[in-house]
């Protein structure tokens, strides 16, 4: 078999394999949520696509935000609401779904602080950038380890 045929067969084999959650996106989602807890603005903003969306459902930051600038303003308010101090957090087990178009990661979290909050998170990554983030305030949420 010639080298070109081997490359072609290898490519076709790779396409036929099931796609698993992207480990890079999983690591980015974990770092993102840890940055939320730490109140680390620069780390929070690192992975957003320029035209990202954030849906914040419930609470004083309720709304839909589009673009890094608008999302940055939300995070500044969130960090300021806790006096700029970290918010110790407890995270549930993340679940990832992936295909060639991107990876979605969902998890539950409980953030302590001046105003404790429980949140159901969904983070959507495309091409390594955070494109969509959902913050569902969920006071009765159970955090599974």
PDB file of N, CA and C in Angstrom, residues 33 89-95 106-111 118-122 138 141-144:
ATOM      1  N   UNK A  33     -14.736  28.483  35.511  1.00  0.00           N
ATOM      2  CA  UNK A  33     -15.541  28.486  36.721  1.00  0.00           C
ATOM      3  C   UNK A  33     -14.694  28.744  37.961  1.00  0.00           C
ATOM      4  N   UNK A  89     -16.334  28.095  46.275  1.00  0.00           N
ATOM      5  CA  UNK A  89     -17.368  27.440  45.479  1.00  0.00           C
ATOM      6  C   UNK A  89     -17.296  25.930  45.603  1.00  0.00           C
ATOM      7  N   UNK A  90     -18.466  25.334  45.460  1.00  0.00           N
ATOM      8  CA  UNK A  90     -18.587  23.883  45.390  1.00  0.00           C
ATOM      9  C   UNK A  90     -19.176  23.584  44.017  1.00  0.00           C
ATOM     10  N   UNK A  91     -18.504  22.709  43.266  1.00  0.00           N
ATOM     11  CA  UNK A  91     -18.945  22.389  41.908  1.00  0.00           C
ATOM     12  C   UNK A  91     -19.441  20.954  41.834  1.00  0.00           C
ATOM     13  N   UNK A  92     -20.492  20.757  41.048  1.00  0.00           N
ATOM     14  CA  UNK A  92     -20.950  19.405  40.767  1.00  0.00           C
ATOM     15  C   UNK A  92     -20.052  18.778  39.711  1.00  0.00           C
ATOM     16  N   UNK A  93     -20.330  17.543  39.400  1.00  0.00           N
ATOM     17  CA  UNK A  93     -19.570  16.840  38.371  1.00  0.00           C
ATOM     18  C   UNK A  93     -19.972  17.386  37.003  1.00  0.00           C
ATOM     19  N   UNK A  94     -19.009  17.897  36.229  1.00  0.00           N
ATOM     20  CA  UNK A  94     -19.355  18.415  34.907  1.00  0.00           C
ATOM     21  C   UNK A  94     -19.696  17.288  33.936  1.00  0.00           C
ATOM     22  N   UNK A  95     -20.597  17.584  33.014  1.00  0.00           N
ATOM     23  CA  UNK A  95     -20.961  16.656  31.954  1.00  0.00           C
ATOM     24  C   UNK A  95     -20.693  17.374  30.637  1.00  0.00           C
ATOM     25  N   UNK A 106     -21.896  21.234  31.012  1.00  0.00           N
ATOM     26  CA  UNK A 106     -22.866  21.691  32.000  1.00  0.00           C
ATOM     27  C   UNK A 106     -22.444  21.205  33.373  1.00  0.00           C
ATOM     28  N   UNK A 107     -22.718  22.032  34.369  1.00  0.00           N
ATOM     29  CA  UNK A 107     -22.442  21.659  35.747  1.00  0.00           C
ATOM     30  C   UNK A 107     -23.244  22.563  36.672  1.00  0.00           C
ATOM     31  N   UNK A 108     -23.335  22.142  37.907  1.00  0.00           N
ATOM     32  CA  UNK A 108     -23.978  22.942  38.942  1.00  0.00           C
ATOM     33  C   UNK A 108     -22.893  23.511  39.847  1.00  0.00           C
ATOM     34  N   UNK A 109     -23.196  24.651  40.448  1.00  0.00           N
ATOM     35  CA  UNK A 109     -22.221  25.257  41.361  1.00  0.00           C
ATOM     36  C   UNK A 109     -22.949  26.034  42.446  1.00  0.00           C
ATOM     37  N   UNK A 110     -22.315  26.092  43.594  1.00  0.00           N
ATOM     38  CA  UNK A 110     -22.786  26.922  44.699  1.00  0.00           C
ATOM     39  C   UNK A 110     -21.635  27.848  45.069  1.00  0.00           C
ATOM     40  N   UNK A 111     -21.858  29.146  44.924  1.00  0.00           N
ATOM     41  CA  UNK A 111     -20.846  30.154  45.247  1.00  0.00           C
ATOM     42  C   UNK A 111     -21.206  30.822  46.555  1.00  0.00           C
ATOM     43  N   UNK A 118     -26.648  29.775  43.938  1.00  0.00           N
ATOM     44  CA  UNK A 118     -26.530  28.476  43.270  1.00  0.00           C
ATOM     45  C   UNK A 118     -26.844  28.686  41.794  1.00  0.00           C
ATOM     46  N   UNK A 119     -26.029  28.034  40.960  1.00  0.00           N
ATOM     47  CA  UNK A 119     -26.118  28.285  39.523  1.00  0.00           C
ATOM     48  C   UNK A 119     -26.017  26.981  38.737  1.00  0.00           C
ATOM     49  N   UNK A 120     -26.846  26.849  37.723  1.00  0.00           N
ATOM     50  CA  UNK A 120     -26.688  25.804  36.727  1.00  0.00           C
ATOM     51  C   UNK A 120     -25.976  26.457  35.561  1.00  0.00           C
ATOM     52  N   UNK A 121     -24.824  25.914  35.195  1.00  0.00           N
ATOM     53  CA  UNK A 121     -23.992  26.482  34.127  1.00  0.00           C
ATOM     54  C   UNK A 121     -24.063  25.649  32.860  1.00  0.00           C
ATOM     55  N   UNK A 122     -24.052  26.321  31.721  1.00  0.00           N
ATOM     56  CA  UNK A 122     -23.797  25.685  30.429  1.00  0.00           C
ATOM     57  C   UNK A 122     -22.790  26.579  29.717  1.00  0.00           C
ATOM     58  N   UNK A 138     -30.495  29.137  40.357  1.00  0.00           N
ATOM     59  CA  UNK A 138     -31.358  28.013  40.736  1.00  0.00           C
ATOM     60  C   UNK A 138     -31.252  27.772  42.243  1.00  0.00           C
ATOM     61  N   UNK A 141     -31.208  24.165  43.639  1.00  0.00           N
ATOM     62  CA  UNK A 141     -30.314  23.242  42.964  1.00  0.00           C
ATOM     63  C   UNK A 141     -29.542  22.383  43.955  1.00  0.00           C
ATOM     64  N   UNK A 142     -29.471  21.099  43.677  1.00  0.00           N
ATOM     65  CA  UNK A 142     -28.666  20.172  44.485  1.00  0.00           C
ATOM     66  C   UNK A 142     -27.326  20.007  43.771  1.00  0.00           C
ATOM     67  N   UNK A 143     -26.243  20.115  44.513  1.00  0.00           N
ATOM     68  CA  UNK A 143     -24.900  19.993  43.943  1.00  0.00           C
ATOM     69  C   UNK A 143     -24.410  18.574  44.180  1.00  0.00           C
ATOM     70  N   UNK A 144     -24.410  17.756  43.118  1.00  0.00           N
ATOM     71  CA  UNK A 144     -23.932  16.375  43.227  1.00  0.00           C
ATOM     72  C   UNK A 144     -22.405  16.373  43.075  1.00  0.00           C
TER      73      UNK A 144
END
